[in-house]
Coordinates of N, CA and C in Angstrom, one line a residue:
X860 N -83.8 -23.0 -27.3 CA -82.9 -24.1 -27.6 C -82.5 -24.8 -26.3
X861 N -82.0 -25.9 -26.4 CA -81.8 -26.7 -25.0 C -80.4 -26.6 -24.5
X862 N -80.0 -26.9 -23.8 CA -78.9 -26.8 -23.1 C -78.0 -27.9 -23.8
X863 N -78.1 -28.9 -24.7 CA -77.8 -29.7 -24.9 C -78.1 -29.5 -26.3
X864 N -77.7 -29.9 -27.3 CA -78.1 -30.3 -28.4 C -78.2 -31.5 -29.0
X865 N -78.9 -32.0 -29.9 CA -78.5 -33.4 -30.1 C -77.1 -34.0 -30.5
X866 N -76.5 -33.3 -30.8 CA -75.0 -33.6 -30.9 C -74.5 -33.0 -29.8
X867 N -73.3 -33.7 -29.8 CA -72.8 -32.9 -28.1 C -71.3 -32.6 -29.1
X868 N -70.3 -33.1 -29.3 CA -69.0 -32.7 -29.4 C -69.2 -31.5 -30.9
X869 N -69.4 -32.4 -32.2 CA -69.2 -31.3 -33.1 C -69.8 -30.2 -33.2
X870 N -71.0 -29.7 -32.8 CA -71.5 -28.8 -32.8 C -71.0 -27.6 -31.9
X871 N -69.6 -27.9 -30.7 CA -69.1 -26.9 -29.8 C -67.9 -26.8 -30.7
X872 N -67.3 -27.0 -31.5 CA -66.0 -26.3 -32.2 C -66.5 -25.4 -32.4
X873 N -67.2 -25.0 -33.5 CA -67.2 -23.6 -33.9 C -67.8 -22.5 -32.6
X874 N -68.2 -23.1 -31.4 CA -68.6 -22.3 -30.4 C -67.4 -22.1 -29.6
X875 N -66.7 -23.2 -30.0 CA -65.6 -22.7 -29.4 C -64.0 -21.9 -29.8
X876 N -64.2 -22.2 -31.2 CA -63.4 -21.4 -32.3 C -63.7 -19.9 -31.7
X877 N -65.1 -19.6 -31.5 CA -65.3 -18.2 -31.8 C -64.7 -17.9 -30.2
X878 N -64.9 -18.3 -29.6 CA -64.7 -18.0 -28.0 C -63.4 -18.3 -27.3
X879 N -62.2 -18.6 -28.3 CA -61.3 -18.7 -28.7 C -60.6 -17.5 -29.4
X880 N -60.9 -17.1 -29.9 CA -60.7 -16.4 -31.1 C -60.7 -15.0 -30.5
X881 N -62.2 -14.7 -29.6 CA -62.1 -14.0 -29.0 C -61.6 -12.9 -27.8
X882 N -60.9 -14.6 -27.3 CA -60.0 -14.3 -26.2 C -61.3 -15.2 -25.0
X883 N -62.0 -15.5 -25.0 CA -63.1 -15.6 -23.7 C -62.9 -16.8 -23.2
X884 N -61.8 -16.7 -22.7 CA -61.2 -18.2 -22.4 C -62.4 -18.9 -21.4
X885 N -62.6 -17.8 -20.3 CA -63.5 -18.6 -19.1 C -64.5 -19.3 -19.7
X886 N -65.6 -18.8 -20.7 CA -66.9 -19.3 -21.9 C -66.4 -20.4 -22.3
X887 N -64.9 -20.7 -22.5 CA -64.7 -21.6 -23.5 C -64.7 -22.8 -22.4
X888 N -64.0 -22.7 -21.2 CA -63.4 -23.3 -20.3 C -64.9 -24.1 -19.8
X889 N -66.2 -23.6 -19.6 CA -67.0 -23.5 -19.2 C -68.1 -24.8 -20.3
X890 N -67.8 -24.1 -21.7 CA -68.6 -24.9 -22.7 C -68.0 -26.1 -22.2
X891 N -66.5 -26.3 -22.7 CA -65.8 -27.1 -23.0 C -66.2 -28.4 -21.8
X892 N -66.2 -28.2 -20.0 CA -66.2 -29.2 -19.6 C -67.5 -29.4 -19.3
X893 N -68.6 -28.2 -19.6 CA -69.7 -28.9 -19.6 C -70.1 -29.6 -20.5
X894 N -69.7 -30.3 -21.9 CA -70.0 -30.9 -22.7 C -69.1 -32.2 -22.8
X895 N -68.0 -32.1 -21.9 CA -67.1 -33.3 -21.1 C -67.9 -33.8 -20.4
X896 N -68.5 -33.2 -19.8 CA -69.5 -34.0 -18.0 C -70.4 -34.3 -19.0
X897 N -71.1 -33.5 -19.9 CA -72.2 -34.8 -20.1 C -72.4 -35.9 -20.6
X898 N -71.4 -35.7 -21.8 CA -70.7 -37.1 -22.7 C -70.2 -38.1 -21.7
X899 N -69.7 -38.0 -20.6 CA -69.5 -38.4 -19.3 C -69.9 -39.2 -18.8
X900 N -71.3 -38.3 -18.5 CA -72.6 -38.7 -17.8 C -73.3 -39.7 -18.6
X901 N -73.2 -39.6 -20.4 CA -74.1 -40.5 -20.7 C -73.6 -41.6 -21.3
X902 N -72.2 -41.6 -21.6 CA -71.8 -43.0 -21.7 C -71.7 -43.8 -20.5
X903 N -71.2 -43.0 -19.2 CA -71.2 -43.5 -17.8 C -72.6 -44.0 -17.7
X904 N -74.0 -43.8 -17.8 CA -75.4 -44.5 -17.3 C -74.9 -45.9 -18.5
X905 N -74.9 -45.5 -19.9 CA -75.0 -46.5 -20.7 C -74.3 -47.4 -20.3
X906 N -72.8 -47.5 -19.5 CA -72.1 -48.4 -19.1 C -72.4 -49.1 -17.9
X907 N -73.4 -48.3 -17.0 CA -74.1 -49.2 -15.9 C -75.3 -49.7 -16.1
X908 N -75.8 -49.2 -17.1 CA -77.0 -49.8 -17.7 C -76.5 -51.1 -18.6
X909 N -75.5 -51.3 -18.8 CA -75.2 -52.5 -19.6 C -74.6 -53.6 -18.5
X910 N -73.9 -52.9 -17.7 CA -73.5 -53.8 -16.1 C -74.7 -54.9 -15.7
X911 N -76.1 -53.9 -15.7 CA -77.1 -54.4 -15.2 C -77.9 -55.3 -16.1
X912 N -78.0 -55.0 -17.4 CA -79.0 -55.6 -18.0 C -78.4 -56.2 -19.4
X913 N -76.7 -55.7 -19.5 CA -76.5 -56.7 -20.3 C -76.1 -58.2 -20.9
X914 N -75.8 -58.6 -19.8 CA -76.2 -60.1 -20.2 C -77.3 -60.9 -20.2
X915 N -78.0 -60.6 -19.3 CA -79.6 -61.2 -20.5 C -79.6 -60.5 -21.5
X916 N -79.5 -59.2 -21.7 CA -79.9 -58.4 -23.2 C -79.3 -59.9 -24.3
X917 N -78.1 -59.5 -24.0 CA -77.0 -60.6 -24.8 C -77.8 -61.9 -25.2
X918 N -78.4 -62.5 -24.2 CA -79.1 -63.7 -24.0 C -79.8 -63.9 -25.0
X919 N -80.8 -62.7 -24.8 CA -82.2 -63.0 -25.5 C -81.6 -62.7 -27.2
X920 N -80.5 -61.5 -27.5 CA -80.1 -61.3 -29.0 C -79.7 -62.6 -29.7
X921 N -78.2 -63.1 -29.0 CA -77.3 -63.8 -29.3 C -78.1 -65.4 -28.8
X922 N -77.7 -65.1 -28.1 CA -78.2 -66.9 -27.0 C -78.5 -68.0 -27.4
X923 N -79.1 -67.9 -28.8 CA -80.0 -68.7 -29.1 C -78.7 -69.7 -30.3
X924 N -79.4 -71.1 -31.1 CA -78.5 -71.9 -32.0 C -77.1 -72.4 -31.4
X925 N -76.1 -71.8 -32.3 CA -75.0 -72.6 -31.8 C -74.4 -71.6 -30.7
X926 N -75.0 -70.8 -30.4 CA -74.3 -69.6 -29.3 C -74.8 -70.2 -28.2
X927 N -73.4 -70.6 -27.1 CA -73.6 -71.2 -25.3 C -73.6 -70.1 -24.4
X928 N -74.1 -70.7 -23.4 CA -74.4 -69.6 -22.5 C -72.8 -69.3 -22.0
X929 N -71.9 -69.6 -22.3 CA -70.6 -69.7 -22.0 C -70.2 -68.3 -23.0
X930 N -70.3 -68.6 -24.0 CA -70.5 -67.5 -25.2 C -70.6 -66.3 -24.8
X931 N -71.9 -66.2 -24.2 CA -72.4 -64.9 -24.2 C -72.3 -64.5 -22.8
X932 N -71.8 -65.4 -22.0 CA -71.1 -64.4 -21.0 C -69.9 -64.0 -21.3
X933 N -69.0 -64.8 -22.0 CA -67.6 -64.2 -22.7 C -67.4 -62.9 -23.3
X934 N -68.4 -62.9 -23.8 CA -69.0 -61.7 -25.1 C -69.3 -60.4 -23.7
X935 N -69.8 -60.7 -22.8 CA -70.3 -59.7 -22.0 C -69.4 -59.6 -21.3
X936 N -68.5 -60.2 -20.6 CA -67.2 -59.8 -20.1 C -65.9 -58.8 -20.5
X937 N -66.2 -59.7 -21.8 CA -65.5 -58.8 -22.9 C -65.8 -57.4 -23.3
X938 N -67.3 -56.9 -23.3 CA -67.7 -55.8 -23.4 C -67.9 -54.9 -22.3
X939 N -67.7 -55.1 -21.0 CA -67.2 -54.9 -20.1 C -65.8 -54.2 -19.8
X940 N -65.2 -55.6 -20.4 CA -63.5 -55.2 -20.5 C -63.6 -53.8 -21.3
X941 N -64.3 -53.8 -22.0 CA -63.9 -52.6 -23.4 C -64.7 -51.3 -23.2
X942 N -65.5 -51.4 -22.0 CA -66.4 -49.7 -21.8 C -66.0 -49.0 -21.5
X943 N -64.7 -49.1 -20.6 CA -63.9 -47.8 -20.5 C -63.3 -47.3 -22.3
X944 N -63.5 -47.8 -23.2 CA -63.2 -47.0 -24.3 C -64.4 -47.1 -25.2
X945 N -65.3 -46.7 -24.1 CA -66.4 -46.0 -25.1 C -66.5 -45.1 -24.1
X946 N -66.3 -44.9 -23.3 CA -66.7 -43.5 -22.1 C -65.5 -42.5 -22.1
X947 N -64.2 -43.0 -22.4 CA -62.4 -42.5 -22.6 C -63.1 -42.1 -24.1
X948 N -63.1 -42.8 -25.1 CA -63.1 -42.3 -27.1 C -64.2 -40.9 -27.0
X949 N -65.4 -41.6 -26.0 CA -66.5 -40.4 -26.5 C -65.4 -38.9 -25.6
X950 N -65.1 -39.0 -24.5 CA -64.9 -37.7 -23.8 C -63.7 -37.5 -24.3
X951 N -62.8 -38.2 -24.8 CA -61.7 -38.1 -25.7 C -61.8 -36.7 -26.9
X952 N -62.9 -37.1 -27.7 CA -63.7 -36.4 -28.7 C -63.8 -34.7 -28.6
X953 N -64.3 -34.9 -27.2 CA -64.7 -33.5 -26.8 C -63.2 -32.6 -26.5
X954 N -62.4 -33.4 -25.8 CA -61.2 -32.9 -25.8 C -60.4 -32.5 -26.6
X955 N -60.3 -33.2 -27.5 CA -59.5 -33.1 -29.3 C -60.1 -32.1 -29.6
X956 N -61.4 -31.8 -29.3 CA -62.4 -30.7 -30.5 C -61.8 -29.5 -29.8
X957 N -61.5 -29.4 -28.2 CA -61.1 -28.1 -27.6 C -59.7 -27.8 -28.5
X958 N -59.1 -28.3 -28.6 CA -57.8 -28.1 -29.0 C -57.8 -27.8 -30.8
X959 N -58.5 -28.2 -31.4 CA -58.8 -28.2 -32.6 C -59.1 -26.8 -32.7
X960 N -60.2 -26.4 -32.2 CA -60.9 -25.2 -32.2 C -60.2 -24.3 -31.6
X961 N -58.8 -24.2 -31.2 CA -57.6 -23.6 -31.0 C -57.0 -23.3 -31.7
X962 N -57.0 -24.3 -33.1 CA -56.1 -24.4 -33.8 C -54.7 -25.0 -33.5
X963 N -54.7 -26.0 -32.5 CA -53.6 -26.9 -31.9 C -54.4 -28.3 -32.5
X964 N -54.1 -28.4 -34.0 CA -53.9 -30.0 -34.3 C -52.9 -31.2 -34.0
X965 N -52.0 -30.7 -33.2 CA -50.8 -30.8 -33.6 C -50.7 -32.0 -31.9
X966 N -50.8 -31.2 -30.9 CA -51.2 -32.0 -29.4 C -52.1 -33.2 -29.7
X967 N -53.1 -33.2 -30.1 CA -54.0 -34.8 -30.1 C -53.5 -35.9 -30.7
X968 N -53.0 -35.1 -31.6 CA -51.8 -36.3 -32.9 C -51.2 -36.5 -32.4
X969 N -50.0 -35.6 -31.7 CA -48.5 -36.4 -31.0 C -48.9 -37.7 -30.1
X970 N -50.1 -36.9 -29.4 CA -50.3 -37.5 -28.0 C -50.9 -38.9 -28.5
X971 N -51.8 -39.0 -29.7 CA -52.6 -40.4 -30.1 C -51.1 -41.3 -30.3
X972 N -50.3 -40.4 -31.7 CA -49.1 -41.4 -31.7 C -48.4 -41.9 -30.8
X973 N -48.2 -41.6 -29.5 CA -47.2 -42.2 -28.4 C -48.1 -43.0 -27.6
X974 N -49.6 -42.3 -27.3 CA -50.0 -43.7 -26.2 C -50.7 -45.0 -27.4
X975 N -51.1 -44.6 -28.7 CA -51.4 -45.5 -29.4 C -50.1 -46.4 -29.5
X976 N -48.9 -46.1 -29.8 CA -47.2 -46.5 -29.8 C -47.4 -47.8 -28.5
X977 N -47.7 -47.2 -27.7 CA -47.8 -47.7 -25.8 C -48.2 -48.9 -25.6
X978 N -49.5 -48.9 -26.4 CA -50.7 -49.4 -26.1 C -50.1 -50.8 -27.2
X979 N -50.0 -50.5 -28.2 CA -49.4 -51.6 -28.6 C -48.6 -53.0 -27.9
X980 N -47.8 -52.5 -27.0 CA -46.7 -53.5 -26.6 C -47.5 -53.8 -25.5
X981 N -48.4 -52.8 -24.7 CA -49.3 -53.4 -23.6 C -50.4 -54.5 -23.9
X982 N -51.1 -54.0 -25.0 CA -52.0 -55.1 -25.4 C -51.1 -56.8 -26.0
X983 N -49.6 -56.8 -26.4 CA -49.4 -57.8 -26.7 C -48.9 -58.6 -25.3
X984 N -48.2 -57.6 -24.3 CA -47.8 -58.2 -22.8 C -49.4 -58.9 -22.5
X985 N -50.0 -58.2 -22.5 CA -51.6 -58.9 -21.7 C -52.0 -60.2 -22.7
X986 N -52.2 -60.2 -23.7 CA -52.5 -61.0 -24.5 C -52.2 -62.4 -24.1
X987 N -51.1 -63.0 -23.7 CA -50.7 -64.5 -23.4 C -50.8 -64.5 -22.0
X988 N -50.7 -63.9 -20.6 CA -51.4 -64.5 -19.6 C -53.2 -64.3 -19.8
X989 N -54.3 -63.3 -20.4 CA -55.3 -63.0 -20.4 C -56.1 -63.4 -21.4
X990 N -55.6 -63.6 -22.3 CA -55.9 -64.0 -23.9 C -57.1 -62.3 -24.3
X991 N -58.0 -62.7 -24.4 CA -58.7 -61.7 -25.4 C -59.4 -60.7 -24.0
X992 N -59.4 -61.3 -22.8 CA -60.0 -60.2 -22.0 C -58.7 -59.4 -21.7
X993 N -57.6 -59.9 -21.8 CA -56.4 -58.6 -21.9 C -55.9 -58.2 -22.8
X994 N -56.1 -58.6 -23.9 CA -56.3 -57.4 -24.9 C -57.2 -56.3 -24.8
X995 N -58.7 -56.6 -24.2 CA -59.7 -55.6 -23.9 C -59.4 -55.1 -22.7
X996 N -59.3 -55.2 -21.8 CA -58.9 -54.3 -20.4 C -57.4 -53.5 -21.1
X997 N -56.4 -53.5 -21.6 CA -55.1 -53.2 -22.5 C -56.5 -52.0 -23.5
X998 N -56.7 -52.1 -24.3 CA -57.2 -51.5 -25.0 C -57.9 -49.8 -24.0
X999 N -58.8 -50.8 -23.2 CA -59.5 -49.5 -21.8 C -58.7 -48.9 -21.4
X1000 N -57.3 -49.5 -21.0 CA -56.6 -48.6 -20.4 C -55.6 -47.5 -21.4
X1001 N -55.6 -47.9 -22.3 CA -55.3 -47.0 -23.5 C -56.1 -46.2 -23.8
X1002 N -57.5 -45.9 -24.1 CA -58.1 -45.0 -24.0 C -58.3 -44.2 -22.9
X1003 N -58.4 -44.6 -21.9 CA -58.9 -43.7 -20.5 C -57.1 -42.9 -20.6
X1004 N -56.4 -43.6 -21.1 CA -55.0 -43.4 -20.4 C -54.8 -41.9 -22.1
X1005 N -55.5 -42.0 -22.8 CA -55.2 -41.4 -24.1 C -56.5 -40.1 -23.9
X1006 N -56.0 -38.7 -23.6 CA -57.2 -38.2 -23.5 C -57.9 -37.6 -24.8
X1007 N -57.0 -37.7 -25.7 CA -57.5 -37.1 -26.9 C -57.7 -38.5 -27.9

């Protein structure tokens, strides 16, 4: 078997329940942020891989009829704005699952309700000087800022 499986977060709860369970905190300590670094690692390439190559991608998808090149750099800026909460949600994931597999449901929930609570009045403050790219950078920083 690989060091990796095709799934990376659900498949470590129950590896981690047991190692848990067992007391083996260090194993767990071990799974846990080696499956952090890689989820990590592979939204982090995807996010520089889209730095690099996604606005022509965008181009050649979207680009075309009533879509301006104005458009689809907006759209790419904007997705930009919003990568940090796909690299924060995915490693987020893996964090919740530690705590789950604890049997602490109870920490991810509080913690979502208060920076989700947060995130709210931040995304409306950004909204009227930034319009939609401060809603998405507001959003990023809510997730990077939200670890579960």
């Amino acid at each position: 078997m690989s060091a990796f499986p095709p799934a990376i977060a659900v498949p470590m709860v129950p590896i981690l329940a047991v190692q848990a369970k067992q007391g083996r905190w260090s194993e767990f300590r071990r799974c846990w942020r080696t499956r952090l670094a890689a989820m990590g690692l592979l939204t982090g390439a995807g996010v520089l891989g889209f730095l690099v190559v996604g606005e022509p991608a965008l181009r050649l998808v979207v680009g075309h009829g009533g879509v301006t090149a104005q458009n689809v750099s907006t759209l790419w800026w904007i997705m930009l704005a919003l990568a940090g909460f796909l690299v924060g949600g995915t490693m987020g994931q893996i964090t919740a699952a530690a705590f789950y597999a604890q049997g602490d449901t109870r920490t991810p929930t509080r913690r979502g309700i208060v920076t989700f609570t947060a995130s709210v009045a931040i995304k409306d403050a950004a909204f009227m000087p930034w319009r939609l790219h401060g809603v998405a950078a507001a959003t990023r920083a809510f997730i990077m800022g939200h670890p579960f």
